[in-house]
């Protein structure tokens, strides 16, 4: 009987001790678990933000092409500044009234390209030529810029407490709105809802899942830490009708999507990929690109290597074209010296010819002849 009582006592003691230990674990477990959940959530957010397009690009509307450049980082690799640009009268007036210089004050720029609807269902509506929407981020003097926009605009629309300025320019209407103290949205799309949508997206919390569908789909193909990239839907037949874009039809036999990027890893690495509908199209693009490269290299060798810049030669030697399934890939490595030369060496300014030297004036005689009557005698300069 005593053994049974001892067993029951031991069992009760163990049960009580187990319950106390379990309660201590339950009390202490929520704190570490909450910390782990928080760390995991932060890691997921950081990872998503790294693989998400830059915020200025996510504010853009749906379009047929996108371009982004981070000039703030590019200035870092260009010894802190970009070359001065030639200022036409209109741009000079803009600089004087706003104090904003694109080459000095612009940090980020994102562009959306809207093809005409006649180009196979482009996003440009009834426009006969491509239209553009942009987001600029930089050092902006808001009062001066606002004063300038009021002066040049033909009308101002109050949209949810923000002023949208309509500026007539070359037969089109350019709409401008200040999104924040350091960002501006611009669009010449014929539909005013385009810039209104850009403003609405800027008022929401920045989401790594946001942005136009074409941008989200192909941005994952952009290498990490790229300072600049372009995602463009190529329509070779339609593009051939525009000046400066007809060369696309020489390289692309059929529609495709081109993804071009550049990042700096001890040197500037360029990468261009063409995503096609078939391996045959990718092979055709690869063969044409290789033929163009061979022509460049042949021309370079015919000129001779004595006058060829070493950085330029290294760039052309690094060019490589290859095919991977339905993709055509072009890669190149631009030496830092070549990048700095392009960014820091401004084109030589035209030097005005010096006027011909005036003939030496003979010394005045000590005694001058009497002046004729009715005329004053000229004074001899001291």
mmCIF file of C-alpha atoms in Angstrom:
data_model
loop_
_atom_site.group_PDB
_atom_site.id
_atom_site.type_symbol
_atom_site.label_atom_id
_atom_site.label_comp_id
_atom_site.label_asym_id
_atom_site.label_seq_id
_atom_site.Cartn_x
_atom_site.Cartn_y
_atom_site.Cartn_z
ATOM 1 C CA UNK A 1 0.000 0.000 0.000
ATOM 2 C CA UNK A 2 2.822 2.341 0.869
ATOM 3 C CA UNK A 3 4.428 1.657 -2.511
ATOM 4 C CA UNK A 4 1.223 2.613 -4.253
ATOM 5 C CA UNK A 5 0.984 5.846 -2.281
ATOM 6 C CA UNK A 6 4.612 6.696 -3.115
ATOM 7 C CA UNK A 7 3.962 5.999 -6.809
ATOM 8 C CA UNK A 8 0.902 8.221 -6.843
ATOM 9 C CA UNK A 9 2.805 10.971 -5.043
ATOM 10 C CA UNK A 10 5.686 10.743 -7.524
ATOM 11 C CA UNK A 11 3.277 10.801 -10.458
ATOM 12 C CA UNK A 12 1.503 13.868 -9.061
ATOM 13 C CA UNK A 13 4.823 15.616 -8.497
ATOM 14 C CA UNK A 14 6.030 14.858 -12.012
ATOM 15 C CA UNK A 15 2.720 15.992 -13.476
ATOM 16 C CA UNK A 16 2.831 19.251 -11.542
ATOM 17 C CA UNK A 17 6.464 19.829 -12.515
ATOM 18 C CA UNK A 18 5.631 19.104 -16.173
ATOM 19 C CA UNK A 19 2.763 21.549 -16.117
ATOM 20 C CA UNK A 20 5.001 24.251 -14.631
ATOM 21 C CA UNK A 21 7.668 23.642 -17.274
ATOM 22 C CA UNK A 22 5.031 23.663 -20.016
ATOM 23 C CA UNK A 23 3.612 26.944 -18.711
ATOM 24 C CA UNK A 24 7.100 28.496 -18.645
ATOM 25 C CA UNK A 25 7.700 27.378 -22.233
ATOM 26 C CA UNK A 26 4.344 28.780 -23.322
ATOM 27 C CA UNK A 27 5.142 32.063 -21.608
ATOM 28 C CA UNK A 28 8.592 32.385 -23.166
ATOM 29 C CA UNK A 29 7.789 30.986 -26.626
ATOM 30 C CA UNK A 30 5.651 33.876 -27.980
ATOM 31 C CA UNK A 31 8.502 36.415 -27.658
ATOM 32 C CA UNK A 32 11.130 34.505 -29.701
ATOM 33 C CA UNK A 33 8.453 33.369 -32.126
ATOM 34 C CA UNK A 34 7.279 36.943 -32.666
ATOM 35 C CA UNK A 35 10.878 38.067 -33.227
ATOM 36 C CA UNK A 36 11.443 35.299 -35.797
ATOM 37 C CA UNK A 37 8.215 36.175 -37.617
ATOM 38 C CA UNK A 38 9.177 39.861 -37.682
ATOM 39 C CA UNK A 39 12.690 39.122 -38.977
ATOM 40 C CA UNK A 40 11.280 36.795 -41.625
ATOM 41 C CA UNK A 41 8.765 39.406 -42.749
ATOM 42 C CA UNK A 42 11.466 42.085 -42.984
ATOM 43 C CA UNK A 43 13.715 39.731 -44.968
ATOM 44 C CA UNK A 44 10.843 38.962 -47.345
ATOM 45 C CA UNK A 45 10.100 42.677 -47.824
ATOM 46 C CA UNK A 46 13.764 43.457 -48.502
ATOM 47 C CA UNK A 47 14.009 40.585 -50.975
ATOM 48 C CA UNK A 48 10.849 41.668 -52.778
ATOM 49 C CA UNK A 49 12.015 45.289 -52.913
ATOM 50 C CA UNK A 50 15.352 44.196 -54.379
ATOM 51 C CA UNK A 51 13.586 42.316 -57.157
ATOM 52 C CA UNK A 52 10.908 44.986 -57.659
ATOM 53 C CA UNK A 53 11.319 47.784 -60.220
ATOM 54 C CA UNK A 54 12.481 51.152 -58.836
ATOM 55 C CA UNK A 55 9.665 53.215 -57.388
ATOM 56 C CA UNK A 56 9.706 55.924 -60.112
ATOM 57 C CA UNK A 57 9.185 53.166 -62.704
ATOM 58 C CA UNK A 58 6.344 51.601 -60.694
ATOM 59 C CA UNK A 59 4.464 54.900 -60.838
ATOM 60 C CA UNK A 60 4.391 54.808 -64.652
ATOM 61 C CA UNK A 61 1.215 53.848 -66.517
ATOM 62 C CA UNK A 62 0.774 50.802 -68.691
ATOM 63 C CA UNK A 63 2.911 51.207 -71.816
ATOM 64 C CA UNK A 64 4.763 49.431 -74.614
ATOM 65 C CA UNK A 65 8.240 50.296 -73.436
ATOM 66 C CA UNK A 66 10.060 51.485 -70.336
ATOM 67 C CA UNK A 67 13.398 53.126 -69.639
ATOM 68 C CA UNK A 68 15.019 53.895 -66.296
ATOM 69 C CA UNK A 69 18.330 55.500 -65.342
ATOM 70 C CA UNK A 70 19.885 56.232 -61.941
ATOM 71 C CA UNK A 71 21.998 59.316 -62.600
ATOM 72 C CA UNK A 72 22.900 59.736 -58.938
ATOM 73 C CA UNK A 73 24.989 56.572 -58.978
ATOM 74 C CA UNK A 74 26.314 57.247 -62.460
ATOM 75 C CA UNK A 75 27.692 60.574 -61.227
ATOM 76 C CA UNK A 76 29.539 58.636 -58.539
ATOM 77 C CA UNK A 77 31.423 56.697 -61.194
ATOM 78 C CA UNK A 78 31.900 59.846 -63.290
ATOM 79 C CA UNK A 79 33.923 61.682 -60.609
ATOM 80 C CA UNK A 80 30.840 63.466 -59.265
ATOM 81 C CA UNK A 81 29.475 65.311 -62.273
ATOM 82 C CA UNK A 82 28.169 64.925 -65.791
ATOM 83 C CA UNK A 83 29.291 66.988 -68.759
ATOM 84 C CA UNK A 84 27.560 70.265 -69.413
ATOM 85 C CA UNK A 85 24.985 70.176 -72.186
ATOM 86 C CA UNK A 86 24.450 72.730 -74.880
ATOM 87 C CA UNK A 87 21.578 74.968 -73.861
ATOM 88 C CA UNK A 88 19.107 76.170 -76.389
ATOM 89 C CA UNK A 89 17.204 79.343 -75.671
ATOM 90 C CA UNK A 90 14.161 77.514 -74.300
ATOM 91 C CA UNK A 91 16.207 75.301 -71.970
ATOM 92 C CA UNK A 92 18.327 78.250 -70.843
ATOM 93 C CA UNK A 93 15.148 80.105 -69.867
ATOM 94 C CA UNK A 94 13.940 77.047 -67.962
ATOM 95 C CA UNK A 95 17.219 76.847 -66.010
ATOM 96 C CA UNK A 96 17.187 80.554 -65.197
ATOM 97 C CA UNK A 97 13.606 80.516 -63.893
ATOM 98 C CA UNK A 98 13.626 77.183 -62.033
ATOM 99 C CA UNK A 99 17.287 76.792 -61.074
ATOM 100 C CA UNK A 100 17.067 73.117 -62.164
ATOM 101 C CA UNK A 101 19.781 71.656 -64.381
ATOM 102 C CA UNK A 102 19.105 68.132 -65.583
ATOM 103 C CA UNK A 103 22.783 67.211 -65.823
ATOM 104 C CA UNK A 104 23.405 68.381 -62.241
ATOM 105 C CA UNK A 105 20.152 67.992 -60.269
ATOM 106 C CA UNK A 106 18.376 64.976 -61.786
ATOM 107 C CA UNK A 107 18.877 61.819 -59.687
ATOM 108 C CA UNK A 108 16.450 59.320 -61.255
ATOM 109 C CA UNK A 109 14.337 59.272 -64.398
ATOM 110 C CA UNK A 110 11.752 56.749 -65.572
ATOM 111 C CA UNK A 111 10.084 56.845 -68.996
ATOM 112 C CA UNK A 112 7.095 55.033 -70.480
ATOM 113 C CA UNK A 113 6.678 54.772 -74.258
ATOM 114 C CA UNK A 114 3.131 54.627 -75.650
ATOM 115 C CA UNK A 115 2.832 53.231 -79.187
ATOM 116 C CA UNK A 116 -0.126 54.348 -81.325
ATOM 117 C CA UNK A 117 -3.112 52.049 -81.117
ATOM 118 C CA UNK A 118 -2.670 51.333 -84.822
ATOM 119 C CA UNK A 119 0.609 49.585 -83.950
ATOM 120 C CA UNK A 120 -1.034 46.328 -83.044
ATOM 121 C CA UNK A 121 -3.005 47.667 -80.097
ATOM 122 C CA UNK A 122 -0.525 50.129 -78.621
ATOM 123 C CA UNK A 123 -1.276 52.116 -75.477
ATOM 124 C CA UNK A 124 -1.043 55.541 -77.150
ATOM 125 C CA UNK A 125 -4.664 55.713 -78.196
ATOM 126 C CA UNK A 126 -5.469 57.732 -81.304
ATOM 127 C CA UNK A 127 -2.033 59.387 -81.454
ATOM 128 C CA UNK A 128 -0.269 59.018 -84.788
ATOM 129 C CA UNK A 129 3.203 58.862 -83.196
ATOM 130 C CA UNK A 130 4.547 57.439 -79.917
ATOM 131 C CA UNK A 131 3.750 59.432 -76.787
ATOM 132 C CA UNK A 132 5.648 59.461 -73.506
ATOM 133 C CA UNK A 133 5.089 59.604 -69.753
ATOM 134 C CA UNK A 134 7.903 60.350 -67.314
ATOM 135 C CA UNK A 135 8.717 60.545 -63.621
ATOM 136 C CA UNK A 136 11.690 62.689 -62.581
ATOM 137 C CA UNK A 137 13.305 62.627 -59.130
ATOM 138 C CA UNK A 138 15.921 65.137 -58.057
ATOM 139 C CA UNK A 139 16.793 68.340 -56.258
ATOM 140 C CA UNK A 140 13.803 70.554 -57.076
ATOM 141 C CA UNK A 141 13.096 74.096 -55.946
ATOM 142 C CA UNK A 142 9.328 73.646 -55.655
ATOM 143 C CA UNK A 143 8.290 77.330 -55.423
ATOM 144 C CA UNK A 144 10.360 78.330 -58.456
ATOM 145 C CA UNK A 145 9.184 75.368 -60.517
ATOM 146 C CA UNK A 146 5.548 76.034 -59.577
ATOM 147 C CA UNK A 147 5.901 79.671 -60.594
ATOM 148 C CA UNK A 148 7.385 78.638 -63.945
ATOM 149 C CA UNK A 149 4.622 76.093 -64.625
ATOM 150 C CA UNK A 150 1.930 78.663 -63.873
ATOM 151 C CA UNK A 151 3.549 81.036 -66.333
ATOM 152 C CA UNK A 152 3.842 78.616 -69.281
ATOM 153 C CA UNK A 153 0.621 76.610 -68.793
ATOM 154 C CA UNK A 154 -2.602 77.363 -70.612
ATOM 155 C CA UNK A 155 -4.809 75.851 -67.876
ATOM 156 C CA UNK A 156 -4.554 74.303 -64.421
ATOM 157 C CA UNK A 157 -6.711 71.416 -63.206
ATOM 158 C CA UNK A 158 -7.284 70.829 -59.503
ATOM 159 C CA UNK A 159 -7.251 67.047 -59.064
ATOM 160 C CA UNK A 160 -7.652 65.819 -55.493
ATOM 161 C CA UNK A 161 -5.801 68.810 -54.100
ATOM 162 C CA UNK A 162 -2.960 68.723 -56.671
ATOM 163 C CA UNK A 163 -2.487 71.109 -59.598
ATOM 164 C CA UNK A 164 -2.071 69.515 -63.025
ATOM 165 C CA UNK A 165 -0.623 72.026 -65.485
ATOM 166 C CA UNK A 166 -1.493 71.742 -69.190
ATOM 167 C CA UNK A 167 1.232 73.179 -71.434
ATOM 168 C CA UNK A 168 0.727 73.455 -75.209
ATOM 169 C CA UNK A 169 3.842 72.301 -77.039
ATOM 170 C CA UNK A 170 4.257 71.548 -80.770
ATOM 171 C CA UNK A 171 0.596 70.751 -81.313
ATOM 172 C CA UNK A 172 0.364 68.535 -78.245
ATOM 173 C CA UNK A 173 -0.641 69.024 -74.625
ATOM 174 C CA UNK A 174 2.015 68.254 -72.037
ATOM 175 C CA UNK A 175 0.620 67.733 -68.542
ATOM 176 C CA UNK A 176 2.813 68.230 -65.464
ATOM 177 C CA UNK A 177 2.113 67.597 -61.783
ATOM 178 C CA UNK A 178 4.374 67.749 -58.736
ATOM 179 C CA UNK A 179 4.104 64.417 -56.902
ATOM 180 C CA UNK A 180 6.237 65.449 -53.927
ATOM 181 C CA UNK A 181 8.955 67.878 -52.917
ATOM 182 C CA UNK A 182 11.497 66.011 -55.088
ATOM 183 C CA UNK A 183 9.481 64.283 -57.836
ATOM 184 C CA UNK A 184 7.510 65.392 -60.882
ATOM 185 C CA UNK A 185 5.295 63.486 -63.328
ATOM 186 C CA UNK A 186 4.996 64.499 -66.991
ATOM 187 C CA UNK A 187 2.917 63.057 -69.830
ATOM 188 C CA UNK A 188 1.888 64.062 -73.336
ATOM 189 C CA UNK A 189 -0.569 61.162 -73.665
ATOM 190 C CA UNK A 190 -3.829 62.437 -75.190
ATOM 191 C CA UNK A 191 -5.855 60.944 -72.325
ATOM 192 C CA UNK A 192 -5.640 63.067 -69.126
ATOM 193 C CA UNK A 193 -6.477 59.996 -67.023
ATOM 194 C CA UNK A 194 -2.921 58.764 -67.617
ATOM 195 C CA UNK A 195 -1.275 61.429 -65.462
ATOM 196 C CA UNK A 196 -4.123 61.279 -62.946
ATOM 197 C CA UNK A 197 -3.369 57.589 -62.486
ATOM 198 C CA UNK A 198 0.308 58.359 -61.918
ATOM 199 C CA UNK A 199 -0.695 60.813 -59.197
ATOM 200 C CA UNK A 200 -3.058 58.300 -57.580
ATOM 201 C CA UNK A 201 -0.337 55.622 -57.461
ATOM 202 C CA UNK A 202 2.101 58.052 -55.822
ATOM 203 C CA UNK A 203 -0.389 58.612 -52.969
ATOM 204 C CA UNK A 204 -0.503 54.907 -52.083
ATOM 205 C CA UNK A 205 2.055 52.951 -50.111
ATOM 206 C CA UNK A 206 4.929 51.790 -52.315
ATOM 207 C CA UNK A 207 4.207 48.146 -53.111
ATOM 208 C CA UNK A 208 6.853 45.828 -54.594
ATOM 209 C CA UNK A 209 4.024 44.141 -56.494
ATOM 210 C CA UNK A 210 2.960 47.378 -58.185
ATOM 211 C CA UNK A 211 3.776 48.668 -61.629
ATOM 212 C CA UNK A 212 2.660 48.005 -65.202
ATOM 213 C CA UNK A 213 2.317 44.369 -66.287
ATOM 214 C CA UNK A 214 5.004 44.476 -69.000
ATOM 215 C CA UNK A 215 7.452 46.024 -66.546
ATOM 216 C CA UNK A 216 6.706 43.482 -63.801
ATOM 217 C CA UNK A 217 6.946 40.574 -66.208
ATOM 218 C CA UNK A 218 10.355 41.365 -67.664
ATOM 219 C CA UNK A 219 12.061 43.289 -64.869
ATOM 220 C CA UNK A 220 13.030 39.938 -63.332
ATOM 221 C CA UNK A 221 15.286 39.527 -66.377
ATOM 222 C CA UNK A 222 17.208 42.692 -65.450
ATOM 223 C CA UNK A 223 20.427 41.854 -63.554
ATOM 224 C CA UNK A 224 20.550 42.916 -59.917
ATOM 225 C CA UNK A 225 22.046 46.366 -59.147
ATOM 226 C CA UNK A 226 21.574 47.655 -62.697
ATOM 227 C CA UNK A 227 21.978 51.432 -62.939
ATOM 228 C CA UNK A 228 19.938 51.633 -66.118
ATOM 229 C CA UNK A 229 17.577 49.383 -68.013
ATOM 230 C CA UNK A 230 15.137 49.421 -70.913
ATOM 231 C CA UNK A 231 12.246 47.055 -71.617
ATOM 232 C CA UNK A 232 10.818 47.558 -75.063
ATOM 233 C CA UNK A 233 8.207 45.797 -77.112
ATOM 234 C CA UNK A 234 9.704 45.717 -80.606
ATOM 235 C CA UNK A 235 7.334 46.136 -83.554
ATOM 236 C CA UNK A 236 9.782 46.112 -86.504
ATOM 237 C CA UNK A 237 7.313 46.869 -89.308
ATOM 238 C CA UNK A 238 5.694 49.820 -87.547
ATOM 239 C CA UNK A 239 8.966 51.218 -86.164
ATOM 240 C CA UNK A 240 10.524 51.335 -89.617
ATOM 241 C CA UNK A 241 8.281 54.295 -90.477
ATOM 242 C CA UNK A 242 9.896 56.506 -87.804
ATOM 243 C CA UNK A 243 13.158 58.341 -88.165
ATOM 244 C CA UNK A 244 15.854 56.864 -85.949
ATOM 245 C CA UNK A 245 13.929 53.634 -85.281
ATOM 246 C CA UNK A 246 14.009 52.045 -88.706
ATOM 247 C CA UNK A 247 17.127 50.043 -87.835
ATOM 248 C CA UNK A 248 15.032 47.765 -85.623
ATOM 249 C CA UNK A 249 13.513 46.166 -88.711
ATOM 250 C CA UNK A 250 17.011 45.263 -89.938
ATOM 251 C CA UNK A 251 17.699 43.215 -86.826
ATOM 252 C CA UNK A 252 14.297 41.850 -85.790
ATOM 253 C CA UNK A 253 12.409 39.732 -88.334
ATOM 254 C CA UNK A 254 9.279 39.573 -86.150
ATOM 255 C CA UNK A 255 7.907 41.238 -83.010
ATOM 256 C CA UNK A 256 9.835 40.573 -79.809
ATOM 257 C CA UNK A 257 10.654 42.094 -76.417
ATOM 258 C CA UNK A 258 14.093 43.595 -75.851
ATOM 259 C CA UNK A 259 15.577 43.923 -72.356
ATOM 260 C CA UNK A 260 18.708 46.078 -72.158
ATOM 261 C CA UNK A 261 20.596 46.789 -68.935
ATOM 262 C CA UNK A 262 23.840 48.174 -67.591
ATOM 263 C CA UNK A 263 25.482 47.760 -64.191
ATOM 264 C CA UNK A 264 28.859 48.634 -62.740
ATOM 265 C CA UNK A 265 31.024 45.814 -61.345
ATOM 266 C CA UNK A 266 34.595 47.151 -61.610
ATOM 267 C CA UNK A 267 33.574 47.876 -65.205
ATOM 268 C CA UNK A 268 30.318 48.756 -66.922
ATOM 269 C CA UNK A 269 28.610 45.519 -67.984
ATOM 270 C CA UNK A 270 26.095 45.816 -70.808
ATOM 271 C CA UNK A 271 23.561 43.115 -71.543
ATOM 272 C CA UNK A 272 20.849 43.015 -74.191
ATOM 273 C CA UNK A 273 18.392 40.140 -74.555
ATOM 274 C CA UNK A 274 15.771 39.638 -77.233
ATOM 275 C CA UNK A 275 12.857 37.436 -76.156
ATOM 276 C CA UNK A 276 11.273 35.982 -79.273
ATOM 277 C CA UNK A 277 8.461 33.571 -80.078
ATOM 278 C CA UNK A 278 10.671 30.847 -81.524
ATOM 279 C CA UNK A 279 14.237 29.579 -81.729
ATOM 280 C CA UNK A 280 14.268 30.394 -85.451
ATOM 281 C CA UNK A 281 13.640 34.086 -84.721
ATOM 282 C CA UNK A 282 16.341 34.092 -82.040
ATOM 283 C CA UNK A 283 18.790 32.462 -84.465
ATOM 284 C CA UNK A 284 18.018 35.077 -87.127
ATOM 285 C CA UNK A 285 18.672 37.929 -84.681
ATOM 286 C CA UNK A 286 21.892 36.300 -83.463
ATOM 287 C CA UNK A 287 23.193 35.818 -87.009
ATOM 288 C CA UNK A 288 22.425 39.414 -88.006
ATOM 289 C CA UNK A 289 23.999 40.836 -84.851
ATOM 290 C CA UNK A 290 27.109 38.711 -85.389
ATOM 291 C CA UNK A 291 27.346 39.956 -88.972
ATOM 292 C CA UNK A 292 27.200 43.584 -87.816
ATOM 293 C CA UNK A 293 29.922 42.943 -85.235
ATOM 294 C CA UNK A 294 32.155 41.377 -87.864
ATOM 295 C CA UNK A 295 31.713 44.474 -90.019
ATOM 296 C CA UNK A 296 32.745 46.716 -87.099
ATOM 297 C CA UNK A 297 35.791 44.626 -86.341
ATOM 298 C CA UNK A 298 36.792 44.508 -89.997
ATOM 299 C CA UNK A 299 36.510 48.290 -90.234
ATOM 300 C CA UNK A 300 38.562 48.669 -87.052
ATOM 301 C CA UNK A 301 41.326 46.421 -88.328
ATOM 302 C CA UNK A 302 41.423 48.242 -91.673
ATOM 303 C CA UNK A 303 41.974 51.572 -89.905
ATOM 304 C CA UNK A 304 44.871 50.179 -87.914
ATOM 305 C CA UNK A 305 45.556 49.746 -84.230
ATOM 306 C CA UNK A 306 48.041 52.584 -83.743
ATOM 307 C CA UNK A 307 45.355 55.289 -83.579
ATOM 308 C CA UNK A 308 42.739 53.124 -81.815
ATOM 309 C CA UNK A 309 42.067 53.993 -78.184
ATOM 310 C CA UNK A 310 42.893 51.100 -75.864
ATOM 311 C CA UNK A 311 39.573 51.379 -74.022
ATOM 312 C CA UNK A 312 37.611 51.427 -77.289
ATOM 313 C CA UNK A 313 39.502 48.362 -78.515
ATOM 314 C CA UNK A 314 38.822 46.535 -75.246
ATOM 315 C CA UNK A 315 35.117 47.331 -75.582
ATOM 316 C CA UNK A 316 34.847 45.943 -79.115
ATOM 317 C CA UNK A 317 36.883 42.877 -78.173
ATOM 318 C CA UNK A 318 34.457 42.133 -75.326
ATOM 319 C CA UNK A 319 31.340 42.147 -77.531
ATOM 320 C CA UNK A 320 29.779 38.716 -77.660
ATOM 321 C CA UNK A 321 26.599 37.405 -79.286
ATOM 322 C CA UNK A 322 25.018 34.053 -78.497
ATOM 323 C CA UNK A 323 21.712 32.222 -78.683
ATOM 324 C CA UNK A 324 19.961 30.464 -75.815
ATOM 325 C CA UNK A 325 16.750 28.800 -76.919
ATOM 326 C CA UNK A 326 14.293 31.488 -78.011
ATOM 327 C CA UNK A 327 16.587 34.291 -76.756
ATOM 328 C CA UNK A 328 19.350 36.212 -78.496
ATOM 329 C CA UNK A 329 21.898 37.648 -76.047
ATOM 330 C CA UNK A 330 24.465 40.407 -76.570
ATOM 331 C CA UNK A 331 27.000 41.195 -73.828
ATOM 332 C CA UNK A 332 29.853 43.663 -73.565
ATOM 333 C CA UNK A 333 32.200 45.079 -70.930
ATOM 334 C CA UNK A 334 32.968 48.787 -71.077
ATOM 335 C CA UNK A 335 36.240 49.742 -69.315
ATOM 336 C CA UNK A 336 35.940 52.423 -66.615
ATOM 337 C CA UNK A 337 38.242 54.704 -68.583
ATOM 338 C CA UNK A 338 35.902 54.652 -71.561
ATOM 339 C CA UNK A 339 32.877 55.397 -69.322
ATOM 340 C CA UNK A 340 34.611 58.367 -67.715
ATOM 341 C CA UNK A 341 35.651 59.740 -71.093
ATOM 342 C CA UNK A 342 32.076 59.565 -72.378
ATOM 343 C CA UNK A 343 30.592 61.121 -69.235
ATOM 344 C CA UNK A 344 33.176 63.772 -68.410
ATOM 345 C CA UNK A 345 34.589 64.913 -71.736
ATOM 346 C CA UNK A 346 32.233 67.465 -73.245
ATOM 347 C CA UNK A 347 32.353 67.979 -77.009
ATOM 348 C CA UNK A 348 34.751 70.736 -78.018
ATOM 349 C CA UNK A 349 33.058 74.073 -78.356
ATOM 350 C CA UNK A 350 33.367 75.994 -81.558
ATOM 351 C CA UNK A 351 35.950 78.728 -81.185
ATOM 352 C CA UNK A 352 35.066 81.990 -82.858
ATOM 353 C CA UNK A 353 37.786 83.213 -85.237
ATOM 354 C CA UNK A 354 39.786 86.116 -83.918
ATOM 355 C CA UNK A 355 39.165 89.397 -85.760
ATOM 356 C CA UNK A 356 42.075 90.550 -87.922
ATOM 357 C CA UNK A 357 44.464 92.895 -86.184
ATOM 358 C CA UNK A 358 43.741 96.528 -86.903
ATOM 359 C CA UNK A 359 46.556 98.409 -88.681
ATOM 360 C CA UNK A 360 48.693 100.533 -86.434
ATOM 361 C CA UNK A 361 47.495 104.142 -86.245
ATOM 362 C CA UNK A 362 50.251 106.524 -87.361
ATOM 363 C CA UNK A 363 51.413 108.946 -84.749
ATOM 364 C CA UNK A 364 49.850 112.385 -84.955
ATOM 365 C CA UNK A 365 52.185 115.145 -86.233
ATOM 366 C CA UNK A 366 53.421 117.647 -83.727
ATOM 367 C CA UNK A 367 51.976 120.559 -85.692
ATOM 368 C CA UNK A 368 48.710 120.106 -87.522
ATOM 369 C CA UNK A 369 47.551 122.159 -90.470
ATOM 370 C CA UNK A 370 45.037 124.958 -89.791
ATOM 371 C CA UNK A 371 41.489 123.714 -89.806
ATOM 372 C CA UNK A 372 39.209 124.999 -92.542
ATOM 373 C CA UNK A 373 36.832 127.789 -91.637
ATOM 374 C CA UNK A 374 33.470 126.703 -90.275
ATOM 375 C CA UNK A 375 34.877 123.503 -88.784
ATOM 376 C CA UNK A 376 36.273 122.827 -85.360
ATOM 377 C CA UNK A 377 39.820 121.680 -85.104
ATOM 378 C CA UNK A 378 39.919 118.004 -83.957
ATOM 379 C CA UNK A 379 41.482 117.436 -80.589
ATOM 380 C CA UNK A 380 44.599 115.347 -80.346
ATOM 381 C CA UNK A 381 44.057 112.472 -77.889
ATOM 382 C CA UNK A 382 46.115 112.780 -74.743
#
